[in-house]
Amino acid sequence: MSARKLLSLVFIRKQQEILLGLKKRGFGQGKWNGFGGKVEPNETILQGAIREVKEECGLNAMDLRKIGLLEFEFEGDPTALEVHVFETYKFNGDVVESDEMRPQWFNLKHIPYEKMWPDDEIWFPYMLRDEPFKGYFLYRGIDLIVKHRLERLDLT
Ligand code: 6OG
């Protein structure tokens, strides 16, 4: 039997910058990523995404736009991750460090790929070109991608 976990992943944007958080504990510790996490049974994916942004970096995110869908599998682990990726340029509040994340704005020319999940370098270019995408990644451990597929999605 295989199981699926539903997660959100949100990127807060300015024209030339992106807000990333350094994960301080748990899954992905030590890596920069967007904000997000498991969708709770009593909420929609969008509600979960907004809640996680608030919890992890203090911002109120508005007008989230769905930009991608990522599926991750890890060799030897029957649980697949289904990650729904969103972005927004609209938010208010102050950026606050949380127990889980240390947020920081990065210029788009200086995205710290060497300290991020290795899949990010593969699909970020789609996001940065404003092209909706769908990807599948099979990991061996947490640093090696042994198989992947990535395609542009037409959300018309
Ligand atoms: P919690 O387990 O902390 O949520 N996530 C990934 N993000 C990227 N870029 N690559 C991966 O490759 C990922 N696996 C998981 C989804 C974990 C957060 O990390 C994202 C969630 O936003 C394997 O609740």
Tab-separated table of C-alpha atoms and ligand atoms in Angstrom:
chain	number	residue	atom	x	y	z
A	1	MET	CA	0.000	0.000	0.000
A	2	SER	CA	1.258	3.448	-0.823
A	3	ALA	CA	0.183	6.626	0.923
A	4	ARG	CA	0.234	10.270	-0.100
A	5	LYS	CA	0.876	13.316	1.978
A	6	LEU	CA	-0.636	16.600	0.849
A	7	LEU	CA	1.534	19.674	1.367
A	8	SER	CA	1.658	23.329	0.391
A	9	LEU	CA	4.669	25.385	-0.640
A	10	VAL	CA	4.392	29.166	-0.985
A	11	PHE	CA	6.725	31.745	-2.507
A	12	ILE	CA	6.280	35.364	-1.510
A	13	ARG	CA	7.566	37.606	-4.292
A	14	LYS	CA	8.632	41.127	-5.091
A	15	GLN	CA	9.630	42.106	-8.611
A	16	GLN	CA	13.311	41.200	-8.252
A	17	GLU	CA	13.258	39.295	-4.946
A	18	ILE	CA	11.916	36.137	-3.376
A	19	LEU	CA	11.353	35.417	0.312
A	20	LEU	CA	12.884	32.141	1.454
A	21	GLY	CA	13.131	30.644	4.920
A	22	LEU	CA	15.975	28.656	6.415
A	23	LYS	CA	14.345	25.581	7.933
A	24	LYS	CA	15.594	25.349	11.512
A	25	ARG	CA	14.205	21.920	12.418
A	26	GLY	CA	12.433	18.847	11.055
A	27	PHE	CA	12.208	17.728	7.426
A	28	GLY	CA	14.549	19.806	5.254
A	29	GLN	CA	16.472	21.264	8.210
A	30	GLY	CA	19.347	23.509	7.091
A	31	LYS	CA	17.801	24.139	3.658
A	32	TRP	CA	16.289	27.355	2.272
A	33	ASN	CA	12.771	26.862	0.947
A	34	GLY	CA	9.414	28.518	0.529
A	35	PHE	CA	6.864	28.343	3.354
A	36	GLY	CA	4.396	25.545	3.715
A	37	GLY	CA	3.628	22.194	5.229
A	38	LYS	CA	1.025	19.527	5.698
A	39	VAL	CA	-2.559	20.323	4.854
A	40	GLU	CA	-4.786	19.561	7.867
A	41	PRO	CA	-7.930	17.432	7.385
A	42	ASN	CA	-10.228	20.372	8.239
A	43	GLU	CA	-8.827	22.844	5.675
A	44	THR	CA	-8.407	23.294	1.941
A	45	ILE	CA	-4.944	23.287	0.370
A	46	LEU	CA	-5.212	27.067	-0.067
A	47	GLN	CA	-6.231	27.605	3.568
A	48	GLY	CA	-3.326	25.420	4.690
A	49	ALA	CA	-0.934	27.415	2.519
A	50	ILE	CA	-2.071	30.752	3.993
A	51	ARG	CA	-1.905	29.360	7.548
A	52	GLU	CA	1.630	28.021	7.088
A	53	VAL	CA	2.911	31.334	5.663
A	54	LYS	CA	1.547	33.158	8.722
A	55	GLU	CA	2.969	30.593	11.167
A	56	GLU	CA	6.399	30.397	9.567
A	57	CYS	CA	7.187	33.996	8.562
A	58	GLY	CA	4.492	36.228	10.093
A	59	LEU	CA	3.042	37.538	6.812
A	60	ASN	CA	-0.594	37.561	5.711
A	61	ALA	CA	-0.504	36.238	2.164
A	62	MET	CA	-3.270	37.204	-0.252
A	63	ASP	CA	-4.243	36.292	-3.815
A	64	LEU	CA	-2.171	33.092	-3.844
A	65	ARG	CA	-1.801	31.805	-7.387
A	66	LYS	CA	-1.297	28.110	-8.031
A	67	ILE	CA	1.811	27.712	-10.170
A	68	GLY	CA	2.901	24.117	-9.881
A	69	LEU	CA	2.450	20.597	-8.684
A	70	LEU	CA	5.376	18.490	-7.457
A	71	GLU	CA	5.410	14.839	-6.526
A	72	PHE	CA	8.275	13.394	-4.505
A	73	GLU	CA	9.124	9.814	-3.734
A	74	PHE	CA	11.991	8.521	-1.631
A	75	GLU	CA	13.444	5.093	-2.330
A	76	GLY	CA	12.321	2.649	0.346
A	77	ASP	CA	9.569	4.945	1.601
A	78	PRO	CA	5.994	4.078	0.545
A	79	THR	CA	4.734	7.608	1.266
A	80	ALA	CA	4.708	10.014	-1.689
A	81	LEU	CA	4.572	13.767	-1.138
A	82	GLU	CA	2.145	15.803	-3.232
A	83	VAL	CA	3.266	19.414	-2.983
A	84	HIS	CA	1.045	22.219	-4.294
A	85	VAL	CA	3.129	25.265	-5.157
A	86	PHE	CA	1.780	28.828	-4.974
A	87	GLU	CA	3.122	32.322	-5.369
A	88	THR	CA	1.940	35.805	-4.554
A	89	TYR	CA	3.092	39.386	-4.842
A	90	LYS	CA	0.393	40.524	-2.421
A	91	PHE	CA	0.944	40.337	1.315
A	92	ASN	CA	0.958	42.448	4.436
A	93	GLY	CA	2.420	42.375	7.938
A	94	ASP	CA	6.033	42.152	9.042
A	95	VAL	CA	8.455	39.348	8.319
A	96	VAL	CA	9.127	37.578	11.625
A	97	GLU	CA	11.474	34.705	12.388
A	98	SER	CA	9.656	31.669	13.807
A	99	ASP	CA	10.781	28.555	15.689
A	100	GLU	CA	10.746	26.725	12.381
A	101	MET	CA	12.052	29.247	9.825
A	102	ARG	CA	14.502	32.137	9.466
A	103	PRO	CA	13.103	34.248	6.601
A	104	GLN	CA	15.267	36.344	4.290
A	105	TRP	CA	14.733	38.180	0.986
A	106	PHE	CA	16.971	37.023	-1.861
A	107	ASN	CA	17.618	38.808	-5.123
A	108	LEU	CA	16.565	36.526	-8.007
A	109	LYS	CA	20.160	36.581	-9.237
A	110	HIS	CA	21.416	35.149	-5.916
A	111	ILE	CA	19.132	32.233	-5.129
A	112	PRO	CA	21.113	29.897	-2.806
A	113	TYR	CA	20.557	26.680	-4.786
A	114	GLU	CA	23.543	24.968	-3.140
A	115	LYS	CA	21.682	25.170	0.193
A	116	MET	CA	18.270	24.144	-1.138
A	117	TRP	CA	16.572	20.888	-2.119
A	118	PRO	CA	18.311	19.730	-5.344
A	119	ASP	CA	14.988	19.651	-7.214
A	120	ASP	CA	14.600	23.422	-6.806
A	121	GLU	CA	17.318	24.217	-9.313
A	122	ILE	CA	15.397	22.137	-11.865
A	123	TRP	CA	11.929	23.697	-11.506
A	124	PHE	CA	12.643	27.225	-10.195
A	125	PRO	CA	13.368	28.415	-13.773
A	126	TYR	CA	9.756	27.554	-14.713
A	127	MET	CA	8.453	29.538	-11.756
A	128	LEU	CA	10.735	32.466	-12.530
A	129	ARG	CA	9.584	32.462	-16.190
A	130	ASP	CA	5.950	32.373	-15.018
A	131	GLU	CA	5.328	28.989	-16.611
A	132	PRO	CA	3.059	26.615	-14.691
A	133	PHE	CA	4.761	23.263	-14.152
A	134	LYS	CA	4.294	19.681	-13.010
A	135	GLY	CA	7.186	17.570	-11.805
A	136	TYR	CA	8.067	14.181	-10.399
A	137	PHE	CA	11.275	13.486	-8.460
A	138	LEU	CA	12.568	10.226	-7.034
A	139	TYR	CA	15.176	10.718	-4.325
A	140	ARG	CA	17.823	8.385	-2.955
A	141	GLY	CA	18.379	9.770	0.517
A	142	ILE	CA	17.865	13.530	0.669
A	143	ASP	CA	20.625	14.726	-1.655
A	144	LEU	CA	20.421	12.596	-4.785
A	145	ILE	CA	17.723	12.658	-7.460
A	146	VAL	CA	17.785	9.337	-9.317
A	147	LYS	CA	14.874	10.032	-11.663
A	148	HIS	CA	12.787	13.029	-12.600
A	149	ARG	CA	10.250	14.388	-15.063
A	150	LEU	CA	9.218	17.981	-15.492
A	151	GLU	CA	6.667	19.450	-17.852
A	152	ARG	CA	5.032	22.736	-18.518
A	153	LEU	CA	1.365	22.771	-17.607
A	154	ASP	CA	-1.205	24.729	-19.532
A	155	LEU	CA	-3.758	25.803	-16.974
A	156	THR	CA	-6.212	27.154	-19.537
B	1	6OG	P1	6.732	20.172	6.894
B	1	6OG	O1	7.128	18.740	6.804
B	1	6OG	O2	7.732	21.037	7.557
B	1	6OG	O3	6.652	20.702	5.382
B	1	6OG	N1	9.056	20.081	0.620
B	1	6OG	C1	9.928	20.261	-0.385
B	1	6OG	N2	10.261	21.378	-1.027
B	1	6OG	C2	11.177	21.257	-2.018
B	1	6OG	N3	11.512	22.380	-2.675
B	1	6OG	N4	11.766	20.088	-2.353
B	1	6OG	C3	11.452	18.957	-1.714
B	1	6OG	O4	12.092	17.854	-2.128
B	1	6OG	C4	10.491	19.007	-0.680
B	1	6OG	N5	9.919	18.095	0.149
B	1	6OG	C5	9.060	18.781	0.940
B	1	6OG	C6	6.838	20.957	1.354
B	1	6OG	C7	7.694	20.490	4.480
B	1	6OG	C8	7.735	21.617	3.465
B	1	6OG	O5	8.805	21.322	2.551
B	1	6OG	C9	8.304	21.176	1.239
B	1	6OG	C10	6.510	21.768	2.598
B	1	6OG	O6	6.347	23.146	2.241
B	1	6OG	C11	11.996	16.631	-1.515
B	1	6OG	O7	5.351	20.393	7.415
